[in-house]
Short mmCIF file of C-alpha atoms in Angstrom, two decimals:
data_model
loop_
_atom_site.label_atom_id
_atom_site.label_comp_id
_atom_site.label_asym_id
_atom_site.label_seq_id
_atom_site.Cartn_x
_atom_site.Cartn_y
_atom_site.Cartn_z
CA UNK A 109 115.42 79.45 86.52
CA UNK A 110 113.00 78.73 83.42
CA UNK A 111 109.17 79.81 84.09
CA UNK A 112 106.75 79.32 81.35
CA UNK A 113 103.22 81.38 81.39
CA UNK A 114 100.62 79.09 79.69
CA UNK A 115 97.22 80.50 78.17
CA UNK A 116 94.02 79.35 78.05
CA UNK A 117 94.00 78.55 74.85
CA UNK A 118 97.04 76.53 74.86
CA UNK A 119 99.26 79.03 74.32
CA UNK A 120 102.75 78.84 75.92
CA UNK A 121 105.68 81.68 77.19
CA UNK A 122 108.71 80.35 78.18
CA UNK A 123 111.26 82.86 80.26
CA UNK A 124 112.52 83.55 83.16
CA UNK A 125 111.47 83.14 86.66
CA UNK A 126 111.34 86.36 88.71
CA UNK A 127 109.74 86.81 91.63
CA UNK A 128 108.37 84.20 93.91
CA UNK A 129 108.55 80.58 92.58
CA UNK A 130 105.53 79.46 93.58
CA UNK A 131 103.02 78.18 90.69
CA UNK A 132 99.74 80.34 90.05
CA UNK A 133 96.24 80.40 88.21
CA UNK A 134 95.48 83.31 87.19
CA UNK A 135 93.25 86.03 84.87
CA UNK A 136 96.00 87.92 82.68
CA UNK A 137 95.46 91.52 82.04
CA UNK A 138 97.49 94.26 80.61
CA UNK A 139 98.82 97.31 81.61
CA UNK A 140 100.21 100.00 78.73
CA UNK A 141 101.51 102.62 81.29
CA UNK A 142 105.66 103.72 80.69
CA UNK A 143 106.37 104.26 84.62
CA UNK A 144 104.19 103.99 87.40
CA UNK A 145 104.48 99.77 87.67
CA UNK A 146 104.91 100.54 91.92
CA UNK A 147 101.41 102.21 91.88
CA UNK A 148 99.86 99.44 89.18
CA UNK A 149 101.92 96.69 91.81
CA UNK A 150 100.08 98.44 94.92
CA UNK A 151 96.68 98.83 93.63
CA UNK A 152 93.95 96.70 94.87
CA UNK A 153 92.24 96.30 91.83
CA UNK A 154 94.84 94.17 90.53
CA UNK A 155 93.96 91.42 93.12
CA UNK A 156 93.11 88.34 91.31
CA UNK A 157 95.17 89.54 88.27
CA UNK A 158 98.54 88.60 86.56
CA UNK A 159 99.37 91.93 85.49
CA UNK A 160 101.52 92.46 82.09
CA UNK A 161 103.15 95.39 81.63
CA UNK A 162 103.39 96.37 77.37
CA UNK A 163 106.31 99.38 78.01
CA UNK A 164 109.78 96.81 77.25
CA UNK A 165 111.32 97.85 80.44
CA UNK A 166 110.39 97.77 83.81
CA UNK A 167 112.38 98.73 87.51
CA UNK A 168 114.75 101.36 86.50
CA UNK A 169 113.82 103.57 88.73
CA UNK A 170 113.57 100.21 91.46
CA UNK A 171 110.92 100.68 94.67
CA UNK A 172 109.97 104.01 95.93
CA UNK A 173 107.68 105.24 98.73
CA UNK A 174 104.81 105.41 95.55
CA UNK A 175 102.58 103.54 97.10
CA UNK A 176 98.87 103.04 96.45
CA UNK A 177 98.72 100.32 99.20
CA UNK A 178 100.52 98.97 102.11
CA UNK A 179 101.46 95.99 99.56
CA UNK A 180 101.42 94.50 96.38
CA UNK A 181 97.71 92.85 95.27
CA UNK A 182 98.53 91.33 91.69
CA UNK A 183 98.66 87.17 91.57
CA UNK A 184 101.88 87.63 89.23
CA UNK A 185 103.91 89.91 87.36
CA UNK A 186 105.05 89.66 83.82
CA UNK A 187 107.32 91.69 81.66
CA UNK A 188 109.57 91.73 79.22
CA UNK A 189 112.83 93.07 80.64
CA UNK A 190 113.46 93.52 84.49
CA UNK A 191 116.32 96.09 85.07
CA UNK A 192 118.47 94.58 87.83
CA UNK A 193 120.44 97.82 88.59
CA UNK A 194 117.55 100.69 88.91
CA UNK A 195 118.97 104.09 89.79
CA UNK A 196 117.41 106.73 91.48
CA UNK A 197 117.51 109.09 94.70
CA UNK A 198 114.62 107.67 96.45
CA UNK A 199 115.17 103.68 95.53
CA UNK A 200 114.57 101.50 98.13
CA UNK A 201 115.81 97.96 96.76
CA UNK A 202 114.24 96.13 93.10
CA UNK A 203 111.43 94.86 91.97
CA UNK A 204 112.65 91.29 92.60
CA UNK A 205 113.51 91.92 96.03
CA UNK A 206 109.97 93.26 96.49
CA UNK A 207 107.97 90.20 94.45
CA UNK A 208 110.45 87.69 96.39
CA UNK A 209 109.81 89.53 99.71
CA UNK A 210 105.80 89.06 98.95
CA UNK A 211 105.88 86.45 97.63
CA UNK A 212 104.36 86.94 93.86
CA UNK A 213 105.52 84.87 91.37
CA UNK A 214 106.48 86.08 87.67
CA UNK A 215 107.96 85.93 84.39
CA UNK A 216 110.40 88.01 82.22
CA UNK A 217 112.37 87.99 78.80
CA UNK A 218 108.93 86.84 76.74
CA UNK A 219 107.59 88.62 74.02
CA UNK A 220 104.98 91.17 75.89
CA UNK A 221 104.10 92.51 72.64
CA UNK A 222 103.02 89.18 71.09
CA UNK A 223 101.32 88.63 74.53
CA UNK A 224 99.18 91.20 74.55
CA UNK A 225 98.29 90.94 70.84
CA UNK A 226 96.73 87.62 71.55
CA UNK A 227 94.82 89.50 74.24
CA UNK A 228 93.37 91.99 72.16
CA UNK A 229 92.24 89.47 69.39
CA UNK A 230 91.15 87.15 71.58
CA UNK A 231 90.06 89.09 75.12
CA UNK A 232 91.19 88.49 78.51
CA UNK A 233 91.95 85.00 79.50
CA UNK A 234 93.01 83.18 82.08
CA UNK A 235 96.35 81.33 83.04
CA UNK A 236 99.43 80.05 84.72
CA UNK A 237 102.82 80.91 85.63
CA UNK A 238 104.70 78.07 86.64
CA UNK A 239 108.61 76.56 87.04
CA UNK A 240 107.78 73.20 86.44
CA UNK A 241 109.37 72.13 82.81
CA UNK A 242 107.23 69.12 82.93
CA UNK A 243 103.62 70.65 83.11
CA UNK A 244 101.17 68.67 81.49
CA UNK A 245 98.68 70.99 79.01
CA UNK A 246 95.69 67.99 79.33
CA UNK A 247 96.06 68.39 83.00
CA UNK A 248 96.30 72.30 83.22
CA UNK A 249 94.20 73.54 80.21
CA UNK A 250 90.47 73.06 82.32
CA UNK A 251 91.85 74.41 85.71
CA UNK A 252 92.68 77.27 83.56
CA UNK A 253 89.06 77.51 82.17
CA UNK A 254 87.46 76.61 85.81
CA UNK A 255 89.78 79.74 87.38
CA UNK A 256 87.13 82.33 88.75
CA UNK A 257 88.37 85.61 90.56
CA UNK A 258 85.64 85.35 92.99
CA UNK A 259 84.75 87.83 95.97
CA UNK A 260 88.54 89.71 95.76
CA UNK A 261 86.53 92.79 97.09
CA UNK A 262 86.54 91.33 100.55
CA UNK A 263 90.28 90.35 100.37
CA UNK A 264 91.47 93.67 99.62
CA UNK A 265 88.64 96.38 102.04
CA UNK A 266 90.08 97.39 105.33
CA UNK A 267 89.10 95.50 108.53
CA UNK A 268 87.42 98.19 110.97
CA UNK A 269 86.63 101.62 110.34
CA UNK A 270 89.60 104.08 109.86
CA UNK A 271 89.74 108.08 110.55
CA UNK A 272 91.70 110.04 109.52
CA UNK A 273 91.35 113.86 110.72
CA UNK A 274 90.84 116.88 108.95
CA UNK A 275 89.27 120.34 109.91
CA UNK A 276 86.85 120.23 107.38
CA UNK A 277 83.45 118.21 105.93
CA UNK A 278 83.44 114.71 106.98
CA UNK A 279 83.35 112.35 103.99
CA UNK A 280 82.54 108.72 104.26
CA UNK A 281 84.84 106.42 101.95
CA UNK A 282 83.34 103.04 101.48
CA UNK A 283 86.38 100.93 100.86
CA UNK A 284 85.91 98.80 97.93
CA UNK A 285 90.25 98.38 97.75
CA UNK A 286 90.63 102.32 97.45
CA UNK A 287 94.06 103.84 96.38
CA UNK A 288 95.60 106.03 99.04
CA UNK A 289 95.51 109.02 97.06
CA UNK A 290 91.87 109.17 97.02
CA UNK A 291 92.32 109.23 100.86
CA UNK A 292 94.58 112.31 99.75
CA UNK A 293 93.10 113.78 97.31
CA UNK A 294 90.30 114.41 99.80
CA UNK A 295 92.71 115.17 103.16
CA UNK A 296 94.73 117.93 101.13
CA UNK A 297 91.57 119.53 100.72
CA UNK A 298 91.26 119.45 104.36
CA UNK A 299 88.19 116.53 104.84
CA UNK A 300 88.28 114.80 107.58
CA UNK A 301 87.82 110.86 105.78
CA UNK A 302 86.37 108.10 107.60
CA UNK A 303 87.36 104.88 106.10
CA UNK A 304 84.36 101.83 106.12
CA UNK A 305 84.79 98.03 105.12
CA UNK A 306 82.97 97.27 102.05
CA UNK A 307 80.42 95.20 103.93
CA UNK A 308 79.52 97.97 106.26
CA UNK A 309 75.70 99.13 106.37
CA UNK A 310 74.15 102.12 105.13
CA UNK A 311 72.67 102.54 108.39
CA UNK A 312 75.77 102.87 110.79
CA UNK A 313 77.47 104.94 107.70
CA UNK A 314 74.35 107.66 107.84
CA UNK A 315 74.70 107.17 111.65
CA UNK A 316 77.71 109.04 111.50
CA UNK A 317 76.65 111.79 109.94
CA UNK A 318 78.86 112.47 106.69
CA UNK A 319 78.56 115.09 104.85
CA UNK A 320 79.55 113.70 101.64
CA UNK A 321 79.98 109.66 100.57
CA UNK A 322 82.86 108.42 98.34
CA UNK A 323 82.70 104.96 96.99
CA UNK A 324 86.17 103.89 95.95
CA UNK A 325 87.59 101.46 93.02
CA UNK A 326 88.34 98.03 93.77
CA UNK A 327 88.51 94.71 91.97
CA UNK A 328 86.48 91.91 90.75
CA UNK A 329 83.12 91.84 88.91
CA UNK A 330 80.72 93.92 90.15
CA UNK A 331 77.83 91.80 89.64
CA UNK A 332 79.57 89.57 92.65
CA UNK A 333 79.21 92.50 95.01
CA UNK A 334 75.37 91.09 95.43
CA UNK A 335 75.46 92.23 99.51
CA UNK A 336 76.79 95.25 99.10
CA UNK A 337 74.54 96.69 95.96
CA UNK A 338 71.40 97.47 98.26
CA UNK A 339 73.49 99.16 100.84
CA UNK A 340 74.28 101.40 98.05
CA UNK A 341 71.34 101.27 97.17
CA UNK A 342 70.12 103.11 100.54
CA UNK A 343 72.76 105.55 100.55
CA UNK A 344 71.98 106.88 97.05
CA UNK A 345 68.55 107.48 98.13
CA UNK A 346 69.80 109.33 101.58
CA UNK A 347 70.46 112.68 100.05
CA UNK A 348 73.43 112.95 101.10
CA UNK A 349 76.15 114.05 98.05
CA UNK A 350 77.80 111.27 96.20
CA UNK A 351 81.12 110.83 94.19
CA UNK A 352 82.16 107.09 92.90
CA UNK A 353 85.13 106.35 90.99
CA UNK A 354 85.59 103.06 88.89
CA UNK A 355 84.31 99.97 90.89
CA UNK A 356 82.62 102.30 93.06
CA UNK A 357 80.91 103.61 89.79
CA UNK A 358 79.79 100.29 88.65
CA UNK A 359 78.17 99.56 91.69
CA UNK A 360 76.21 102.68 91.69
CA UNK A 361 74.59 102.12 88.54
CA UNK A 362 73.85 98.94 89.27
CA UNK A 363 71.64 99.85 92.67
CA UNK A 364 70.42 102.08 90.42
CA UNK A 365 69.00 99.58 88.03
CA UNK A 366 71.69 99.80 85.40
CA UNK A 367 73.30 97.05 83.77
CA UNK A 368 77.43 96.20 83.20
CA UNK A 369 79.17 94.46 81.04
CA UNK A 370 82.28 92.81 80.90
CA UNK A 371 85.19 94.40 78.15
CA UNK A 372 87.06 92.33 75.55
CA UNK A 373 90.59 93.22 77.03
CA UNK A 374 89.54 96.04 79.03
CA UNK A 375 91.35 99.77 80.06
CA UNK A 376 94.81 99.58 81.98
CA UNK A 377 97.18 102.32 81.66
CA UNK A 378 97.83 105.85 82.15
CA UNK A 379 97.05 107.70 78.64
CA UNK A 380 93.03 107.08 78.19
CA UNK A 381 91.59 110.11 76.82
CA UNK A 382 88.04 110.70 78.58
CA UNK A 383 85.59 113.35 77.11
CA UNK A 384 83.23 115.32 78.96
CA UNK A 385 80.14 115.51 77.20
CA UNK A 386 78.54 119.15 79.35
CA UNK A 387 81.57 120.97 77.97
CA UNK A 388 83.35 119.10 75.37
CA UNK A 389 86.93 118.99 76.76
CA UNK A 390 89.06 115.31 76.52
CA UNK A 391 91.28 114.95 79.74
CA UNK A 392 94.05 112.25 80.33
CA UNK A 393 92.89 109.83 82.57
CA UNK A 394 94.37 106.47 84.08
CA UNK A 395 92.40 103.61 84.25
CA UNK A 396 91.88 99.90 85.36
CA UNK A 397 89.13 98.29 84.88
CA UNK A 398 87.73 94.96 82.75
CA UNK A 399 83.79 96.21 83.22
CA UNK A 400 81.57 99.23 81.97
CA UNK A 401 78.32 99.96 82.58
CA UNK A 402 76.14 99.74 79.89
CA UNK A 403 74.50 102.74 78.72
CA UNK A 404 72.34 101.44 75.83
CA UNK A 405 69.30 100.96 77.71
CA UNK A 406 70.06 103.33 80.73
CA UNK A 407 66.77 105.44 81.93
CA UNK A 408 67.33 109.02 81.56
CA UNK A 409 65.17 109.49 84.51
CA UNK A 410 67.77 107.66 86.61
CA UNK A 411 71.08 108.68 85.17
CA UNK A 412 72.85 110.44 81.50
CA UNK A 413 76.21 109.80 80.51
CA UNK A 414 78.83 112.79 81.82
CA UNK A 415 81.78 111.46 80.29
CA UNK A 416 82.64 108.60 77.48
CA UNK A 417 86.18 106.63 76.11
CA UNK A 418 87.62 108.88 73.01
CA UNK A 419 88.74 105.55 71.61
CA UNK A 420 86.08 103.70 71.70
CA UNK A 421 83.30 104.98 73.08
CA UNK A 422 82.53 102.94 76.23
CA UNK A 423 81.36 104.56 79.63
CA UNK A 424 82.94 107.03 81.46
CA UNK A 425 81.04 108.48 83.90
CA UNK A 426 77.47 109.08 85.15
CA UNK A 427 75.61 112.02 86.38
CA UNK A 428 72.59 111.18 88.19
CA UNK A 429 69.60 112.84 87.65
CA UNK A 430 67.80 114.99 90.41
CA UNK A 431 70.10 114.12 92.83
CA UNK A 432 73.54 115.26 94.21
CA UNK A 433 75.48 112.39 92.86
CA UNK A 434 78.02 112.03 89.73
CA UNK A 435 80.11 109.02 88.75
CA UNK A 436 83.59 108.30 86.49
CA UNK A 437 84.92 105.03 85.23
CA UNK A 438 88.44 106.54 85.67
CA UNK A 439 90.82 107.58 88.09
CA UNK A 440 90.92 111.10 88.70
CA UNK A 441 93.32 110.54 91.93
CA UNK A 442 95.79 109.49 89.67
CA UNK A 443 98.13 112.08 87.58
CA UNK A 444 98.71 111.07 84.49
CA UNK A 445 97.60 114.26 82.94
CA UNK A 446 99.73 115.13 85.29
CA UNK A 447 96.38 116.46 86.99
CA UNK A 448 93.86 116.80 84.82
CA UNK A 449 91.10 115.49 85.97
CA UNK A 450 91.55 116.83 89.85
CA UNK A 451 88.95 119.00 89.80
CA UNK A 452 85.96 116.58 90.16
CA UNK A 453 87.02 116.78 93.61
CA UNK A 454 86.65 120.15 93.91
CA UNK A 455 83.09 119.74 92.38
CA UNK A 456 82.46 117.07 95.33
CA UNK A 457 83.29 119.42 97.71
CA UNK A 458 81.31 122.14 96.39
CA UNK A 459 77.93 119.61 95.97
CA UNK A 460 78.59 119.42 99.97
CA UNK A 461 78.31 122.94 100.65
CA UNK A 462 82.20 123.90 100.01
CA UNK A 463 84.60 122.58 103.17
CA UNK A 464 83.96 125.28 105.57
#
């Protein structure tokens, strides 16, 4: 079936309906990683997104157990070529089965490329995927400019608190729409990890007595996080050690009187070189995020930059100053590198007394 993806600014795909065929609004973003599309599909930081993926072709290797989530978060899905016959040891079934079985709508055989040129030149904009040959642009065009993500944070957190069990420090994950292998990265190194919902008060959190706090990545703008921001707020000032990553990161700075910023087009893909600025080596990162915090008018008395974007020079991280807390904008969880950036959890566990 013919699907067409129509811009903002009036700007129209025609292709090929994959996927669910439902119609939806959405903010396009897109993502320049060659493999990885299950763990872009399952991250929660892609909820309220249309995600478009730049490498030609997508599902050859079809769906894995490489999960970041127990399901997909993106509004839709867009690429250029779909493979219908993936092979590989550990496929489960395609991507089509999996966007039909979930029910997220998308669109394939456009021109990705041209795509995400117009989103570079022009930034991040809104807009629809849709079946319906006779769509009316006069009729579609404002919804498209009246679409707002909203609170996405609270659609993707956990409901209740989760454990899981470990013989070692107890860290406290605040769960923004965190990727499983944080929840890894921090059980292979033998924490125990108790899970909270975003909303969850600094006071029951400290309650528990955790040796360390993570706060996780997640979607949205961070500015809309307005409830949780002074709950961070009193857990920064707790003493207890901190380590943020992305969202998490954002939020942080801005209980700490920071300001963000949202990006032109943003950072979405698994090849971002990151540099740290104490010792001057660039690491591999993967990323996914549309906001930075802004570090033009930061106080050094609060925070310093730790690490910054090679290519352009946004953001990458935060080390806070006098106290046992550090920041990145990327995702060190991720192995891209293939595990480059692995270590910071390491340092976390050392700024908690090592996990003995």
């Amino acid at each position: 079936m013919e699907a067409f993806l129509i811009l903002e600014d009036g700007t129209v795909f025609s292709g090929t309906s994959i996927g669910s065929q439902r119609e939806v609004i959405s903010e396009i973003v897109f993502n320049t990683s060659m493999t990885g599309y299950l763990e872009v599909l399952t991250d929660p930081s892609y909820a309220g997104q249309a995600v478009v993926m730049t490498y030609p072709l997508i599902g050859n290797y079809g769906i894995t157990s490489d999960m970041e989530s127990g399901q997909p978060w993106p509004d839709g899905y867009i690429v250029r070529e779909l493979s219908r016959m993936p092979s590989n040891f550990r496929c489960e079934g395609t991507i089509q089965e999996f966007l039909e079985r979930h029910d997220i709508p998308g669109i394939a055989g456009i021109d990705t490329r041209a795509l995400t040129r117009i989103l570079r030149e022009k930034g991040t904009m809104n807009g629809m995927i849709t079946t319906d040959a006779g769509y009316s642009l006069p009729e579609i065009l404002p919804k498209l400019a009246a679409y707002r993500t909203g609170d996405v944070v609270n659609r993707v957190t956990c409901r209740e608190k989760i454990v899981r069990k470990g013989p070692g420090k107890r860290v406290a994950l605040l769960d923004f729409g965190a990727k499983e292998n944080i929840v890894k990265s921090l059980t292979k190194r033998g924490c125990e990890v108790v899970i909270y919902p975003a909303h969850t008060k600094a006071e029951e959190i400290l309650a528990d007595g955790p040796k360390g706090i993570m706060l996780s990545n997640g979607p949205g703008d961070p500015k809309e996080c307005k409830d949780i921001i002074p709950q961070i707020k009193m857990l920064s000032e707790s003493g207890v050690p901190m380590f943020a990553i992305c969202l998490g990161h954002q939020l942080l700075a801005l209980a700490s009187g920071a300001d963000t910023y949202k990006m032109k087009y943003g950072h979405r893909g698994g090849n971002h070189p990151v540099k740290d600025l104490e010792t001057g080596r660039v690491y591999i990162s993967s990323q996914n995020h549309g906001y930075v915090v802004d570090t033009e008018n930061l106080d050094a008395s609060v925070a310093v930059p730790a690490f910054v974007n090679v290519n352009d020079g946004t953001n990458e991280g935060l080390k806070y100053t006098g106290k046992p807390i550090f920041t990145v904008q990327f995702h060190p969880e991720a192995c891209p590198g293939p595990q480059d950036s692995g270590y910071l959890f390491d340092k976390f566990l050392t700024m908690m007394g090592g996990n003995q």
